[in-house]
């Protein structure tokens, strides 16, 4: 015969369950209120405000350079502030630094793991950071001596409990921001490897992040497999805004140049624009004919153009204000996995599963 | 007993969720019309400085001119 519960314990459990139920109801009420408040201010669509703006003409953008040298899928790339050097990383564990003007390889490092999903150039141009299936983010100082073994000077900075999906230096070589398959983002001190702040809130893998332009203060945006894009306060670790309108994983997020908005690209085949001050999605960039996921997005210097790299091997160029597609670019022979506009806006670079990188202008 | 532990952690999670939602609900918002107007004016003000938008002539764009010709 089962012994009866001690009456006190039974009461406690009932109380806990009641509190839980109340919290759930409050949760639902707050969510509804949030949607209502956002909807009240939704008085017009972005493309309506842009109706009188002159349309964009035909664009002639072609591949101007092809960087060949990776032995497998290119997963990530980043520009150096000098507007000509590029770092790229690949599935075969190689990280290469290129001079994009001449297409020469300047440095190459072999990582101890495959699937190097993240790489970033340090603001000084003197180091690169990378990581992937090793769950770490490591920094390699770049030597002027081409014969020097870069791997010898490697510094392990970040440690996650799952793969590293993205990394970015903050406005100095001293700190790195990372995102991971473990569902968190984290800020690290490069010199000591110390964890400075961690960011919890995503319910699944975090796939991408982008830092706000320095003028707009200490925030960054992240996107994940939970279909959410979260905006974070770097100092407090607090999630200050959250957007959940995508229908699938968010693979890429990028701030609008003014810092007042950001774009996202998703497996749901759409790119979207979210305005931070209106606290809502303000545009969707999609077409019925586009059915493959977007892997990466970036803006042109003025924010008028949004470039999207897609899993159907193409690049779609969107008029951010009018919501229409202005160009479709062909060239890669497999998925476009990464895309970044150069620091001075004269070109953009794409990396692909076809093992190459292309510079377009 | 294990049932109680599960309820306790659910409670913590639920409390966190409510706290987060309260924070998000309290964000100050502006109308989309105003936000959109400012996005538009930023684009237009900076359009002339955007090389990919305006199409910079070959002489100014380091990527546009083809690589130097081979001397025969």
JSON list of C-alpha atoms in Angstrom, two decimals, chain A residues 9 12-13 16-17 20 23 26-27 34 37 41 43-44 46 49 53 56 59-60 64-65 101 238-240 242 256-258 275 277-280 300-304 344-347 359 361, chain B residues 1 3-4 7-8 10-11 14-15 17-18 20-25 27-33 35-40 42-44 46-47 49-53 61-65 67:
[
{"chain": "A", "resi": 9, "resn": "UNK", "atom": "CA", "xyz": [4.33, 18.46, 1.45]},
{"chain": "A", "resi": 12, "resn": "UNK", "atom": "CA", "xyz": [3.39, 22.91, -0.82]},
{"chain": "A", "resi": 13, "resn": "UNK", "atom": "CA", "xyz": [3.20, 21.07, -4.09]},
{"chain": "A", "resi": 16, "resn": "UNK", "atom": "CA", "xyz": [3.81, 25.56, -6.40]},
{"chain": "A", "resi": 17, "resn": "UNK", "atom": "CA", "xyz": [1.56, 24.32, -9.15]},
{"chain": "A", "resi": 20, "resn": "UNK", "atom": "CA", "xyz": [3.23, 28.14, -11.92]},
{"chain": "A", "resi": 23, "resn": "UNK", "atom": "CA", "xyz": [2.90, 32.81, -14.02]},
{"chain": "A", "resi": 26, "resn": "UNK", "atom": "CA", "xyz": [0.74, 36.35, -16.78]},
{"chain": "A", "resi": 27, "resn": "UNK", "atom": "CA", "xyz": [3.22, 35.31, -19.47]},
{"chain": "A", "resi": 34, "resn": "UNK", "atom": "CA", "xyz": [3.41, 43.36, -26.25]},
{"chain": "A", "resi": 37, "resn": "UNK", "atom": "CA", "xyz": [1.45, 47.85, -28.13]},
{"chain": "A", "resi": 41, "resn": "UNK", "atom": "CA", "xyz": [2.23, 52.11, -33.69]},
{"chain": "A", "resi": 43, "resn": "UNK", "atom": "CA", "xyz": [0.51, 53.03, -38.91]},
{"chain": "A", "resi": 44, "resn": "UNK", "atom": "CA", "xyz": [2.26, 52.57, -42.24]},
{"chain": "A", "resi": 46, "resn": "UNK", "atom": "CA", "xyz": [8.15, 51.16, -45.03]},
{"chain": "A", "resi": 49, "resn": "UNK", "atom": "CA", "xyz": [6.89, 55.87, -46.96]},
{"chain": "A", "resi": 53, "resn": "UNK", "atom": "CA", "xyz": [11.73, 57.83, -53.67]},
{"chain": "A", "resi": 56, "resn": "UNK", "atom": "CA", "xyz": [17.04, 52.24, -58.63]},
{"chain": "A", "resi": 59, "resn": "UNK", "atom": "CA", "xyz": [22.89, 47.23, -61.61]},
{"chain": "A", "resi": 60, "resn": "UNK", "atom": "CA", "xyz": [25.97, 45.82, -63.25]},
{"chain": "A", "resi": 64, "resn": "UNK", "atom": "CA", "xyz": [36.01, 40.89, -60.24]},
{"chain": "A", "resi": 65, "resn": "UNK", "atom": "CA", "xyz": [38.25, 38.42, -58.39]},
{"chain": "A", "resi": 101, "resn": "UNK", "atom": "CA", "xyz": [43.50, 43.00, -54.85]},
{"chain": "A", "resi": 238, "resn": "UNK", "atom": "CA", "xyz": [20.36, 41.71, -20.46]},
{"chain": "A", "resi": 239, "resn": "UNK", "atom": "CA", "xyz": [18.25, 40.96, -23.52]},
{"chain": "A", "resi": 240, "resn": "UNK", "atom": "CA", "xyz": [16.58, 44.31, -24.19]},
{"chain": "A", "resi": 242, "resn": "UNK", "atom": "CA", "xyz": [13.41, 40.29, -28.94]},
{"chain": "A", "resi": 256, "resn": "UNK", "atom": "CA", "xyz": [21.68, 48.89, -40.71]},
{"chain": "A", "resi": 257, "resn": "UNK", "atom": "CA", "xyz": [24.51, 51.48, -41.01]},
{"chain": "A", "resi": 258, "resn": "UNK", "atom": "CA", "xyz": [22.71, 54.04, -38.79]},
{"chain": "A", "resi": 275, "resn": "UNK", "atom": "CA", "xyz": [13.46, 48.78, -36.64]},
{"chain": "A", "resi": 277, "resn": "UNK", "atom": "CA", "xyz": [12.91, 52.26, -32.18]},
{"chain": "A", "resi": 278, "resn": "UNK", "atom": "CA", "xyz": [9.56, 51.09, -33.55]},
{"chain": "A", "resi": 279, "resn": "UNK", "atom": "CA", "xyz": [10.35, 47.74, -31.91]},
{"chain": "A", "resi": 280, "resn": "UNK", "atom": "CA", "xyz": [8.97, 45.68, -34.80]},
{"chain": "A", "resi": 300, "resn": "UNK", "atom": "CA", "xyz": [25.70, 48.64, -48.80]},
{"chain": "A", "resi": 301, "resn": "UNK", "atom": "CA", "xyz": [27.22, 51.75, -47.17]},
{"chain": "A", "resi": 302, "resn": "UNK", "atom": "CA", "xyz": [24.07, 53.92, -47.30]},
{"chain": "A", "resi": 303, "resn": "UNK", "atom": "CA", "xyz": [21.79, 51.07, -46.27]},
{"chain": "A", "resi": 304, "resn": "UNK", "atom": "CA", "xyz": [19.81, 51.33, -49.50]},
{"chain": "A", "resi": 344, "resn": "UNK", "atom": "CA", "xyz": [34.69, 51.30, -47.69]},
{"chain": "A", "resi": 345, "resn": "UNK", "atom": "CA", "xyz": [31.70, 49.87, -49.56]},
{"chain": "A", "resi": 346, "resn": "UNK", "atom": "CA", "xyz": [33.46, 49.52, -52.90]},
{"chain": "A", "resi": 347, "resn": "UNK", "atom": "CA", "xyz": [32.85, 45.78, -53.21]},
{"chain": "A", "resi": 359, "resn": "UNK", "atom": "CA", "xyz": [34.77, 39.67, -54.96]},
{"chain": "A", "resi": 361, "resn": "UNK", "atom": "CA", "xyz": [31.78, 45.18, -57.72]},
{"chain": "B", "resi": 1, "resn": "UNK", "atom": "CA", "xyz": [10.24, 14.26, -4.58]},
{"chain": "B", "resi": 3, "resn": "UNK", "atom": "CA", "xyz": [8.23, 15.86, -9.14]},
{"chain": "B", "resi": 4, "resn": "UNK", "atom": "CA", "xyz": [8.77, 18.77, -6.78]},
{"chain": "B", "resi": 7, "resn": "UNK", "atom": "CA", "xyz": [8.14, 22.02, -10.55]},
{"chain": "B", "resi": 8, "resn": "UNK", "atom": "CA", "xyz": [10.74, 24.20, -8.80]},
{"chain": "B", "resi": 10, "resn": "UNK", "atom": "CA", "xyz": [9.79, 25.20, -14.03]},
{"chain": "B", "resi": 11, "resn": "UNK", "atom": "CA", "xyz": [8.92, 27.91, -11.54]},
{"chain": "B", "resi": 14, "resn": "UNK", "atom": "CA", "xyz": [8.51, 30.84, -15.64]},
{"chain": "B", "resi": 15, "resn": "UNK", "atom": "CA", "xyz": [9.54, 33.66, -13.27]},
{"chain": "B", "resi": 17, "resn": "UNK", "atom": "CA", "xyz": [10.16, 34.55, -18.61]},
{"chain": "B", "resi": 18, "resn": "UNK", "atom": "CA", "xyz": [7.65, 36.87, -16.95]},
{"chain": "B", "resi": 20, "resn": "UNK", "atom": "CA", "xyz": [11.86, 39.33, -19.35]},
{"chain": "B", "resi": 21, "resn": "UNK", "atom": "CA", "xyz": [8.46, 39.99, -20.91]},
{"chain": "B", "resi": 22, "resn": "UNK", "atom": "CA", "xyz": [7.80, 42.83, -18.45]},
{"chain": "B", "resi": 23, "resn": "UNK", "atom": "CA", "xyz": [11.10, 44.38, -19.50]},
{"chain": "B", "resi": 24, "resn": "UNK", "atom": "CA", "xyz": [10.33, 44.05, -23.20]},
{"chain": "B", "resi": 25, "resn": "UNK", "atom": "CA", "xyz": [6.80, 45.40, -22.75]},
{"chain": "B", "resi": 27, "resn": "UNK", "atom": "CA", "xyz": [10.41, 49.49, -24.04]},
{"chain": "B", "resi": 28, "resn": "UNK", "atom": "CA", "xyz": [9.64, 52.98, -25.39]},
{"chain": "B", "resi": 29, "resn": "UNK", "atom": "CA", "xyz": [8.47, 52.80, -29.00]},
{"chain": "B", "resi": 30, "resn": "UNK", "atom": "CA", "xyz": [7.95, 55.27, -31.80]},
{"chain": "B", "resi": 31, "resn": "UNK", "atom": "CA", "xyz": [5.51, 55.05, -34.70]},
{"chain": "B", "resi": 32, "resn": "UNK", "atom": "CA", "xyz": [6.55, 53.10, -37.76]},
{"chain": "B", "resi": 33, "resn": "UNK", "atom": "CA", "xyz": [5.88, 56.18, -39.91]},
{"chain": "B", "resi": 35, "resn": "UNK", "atom": "CA", "xyz": [11.01, 55.25, -37.86]},
{"chain": "B", "resi": 36, "resn": "UNK", "atom": "CA", "xyz": [10.55, 54.59, -41.59]},
{"chain": "B", "resi": 37, "resn": "UNK", "atom": "CA", "xyz": [10.99, 58.28, -42.44]},
{"chain": "B", "resi": 38, "resn": "UNK", "atom": "CA", "xyz": [14.31, 58.30, -40.60]},
{"chain": "B", "resi": 39, "resn": "UNK", "atom": "CA", "xyz": [15.52, 55.11, -42.33]},
{"chain": "B", "resi": 40, "resn": "UNK", "atom": "CA", "xyz": [14.59, 56.71, -45.66]},
{"chain": "B", "resi": 42, "resn": "UNK", "atom": "CA", "xyz": [19.53, 58.16, -43.82]},
{"chain": "B", "resi": 43, "resn": "UNK", "atom": "CA", "xyz": [19.60, 56.25, -47.12]},
{"chain": "B", "resi": 44, "resn": "UNK", "atom": "CA", "xyz": [19.05, 59.35, -49.22]},
{"chain": "B", "resi": 46, "resn": "UNK", "atom": "CA", "xyz": [24.29, 58.86, -47.71]},
{"chain": "B", "resi": 47, "resn": "UNK", "atom": "CA", "xyz": [23.44, 57.69, -51.22]},
{"chain": "B", "resi": 49, "resn": "UNK", "atom": "CA", "xyz": [28.80, 58.12, -50.66]},
{"chain": "B", "resi": 50, "resn": "UNK", "atom": "CA", "xyz": [27.73, 54.56, -51.52]},
{"chain": "B", "resi": 51, "resn": "UNK", "atom": "CA", "xyz": [30.01, 53.16, -54.27]},
{"chain": "B", "resi": 52, "resn": "UNK", "atom": "CA", "xyz": [27.96, 50.01, -54.88]},
{"chain": "B", "resi": 53, "resn": "UNK", "atom": "CA", "xyz": [24.84, 52.13, -55.28]},
{"chain": "B", "resi": 61, "resn": "UNK", "atom": "CA", "xyz": [37.41, 51.38, -57.64]},
{"chain": "B", "resi": 62, "resn": "UNK", "atom": "CA", "xyz": [40.41, 49.17, -56.90]},
{"chain": "B", "resi": 63, "resn": "UNK", "atom": "CA", "xyz": [38.48, 46.07, -57.86]},
{"chain": "B", "resi": 64, "resn": "UNK", "atom": "CA", "xyz": [37.02, 47.25, -61.14]},
{"chain": "B", "resi": 65, "resn": "UNK", "atom": "CA", "xyz": [40.03, 47.66, -63.38]},
{"chain": "B", "resi": 67, "resn": "UNK", "atom": "CA", "xyz": [44.63, 43.07, -63.33]}
]
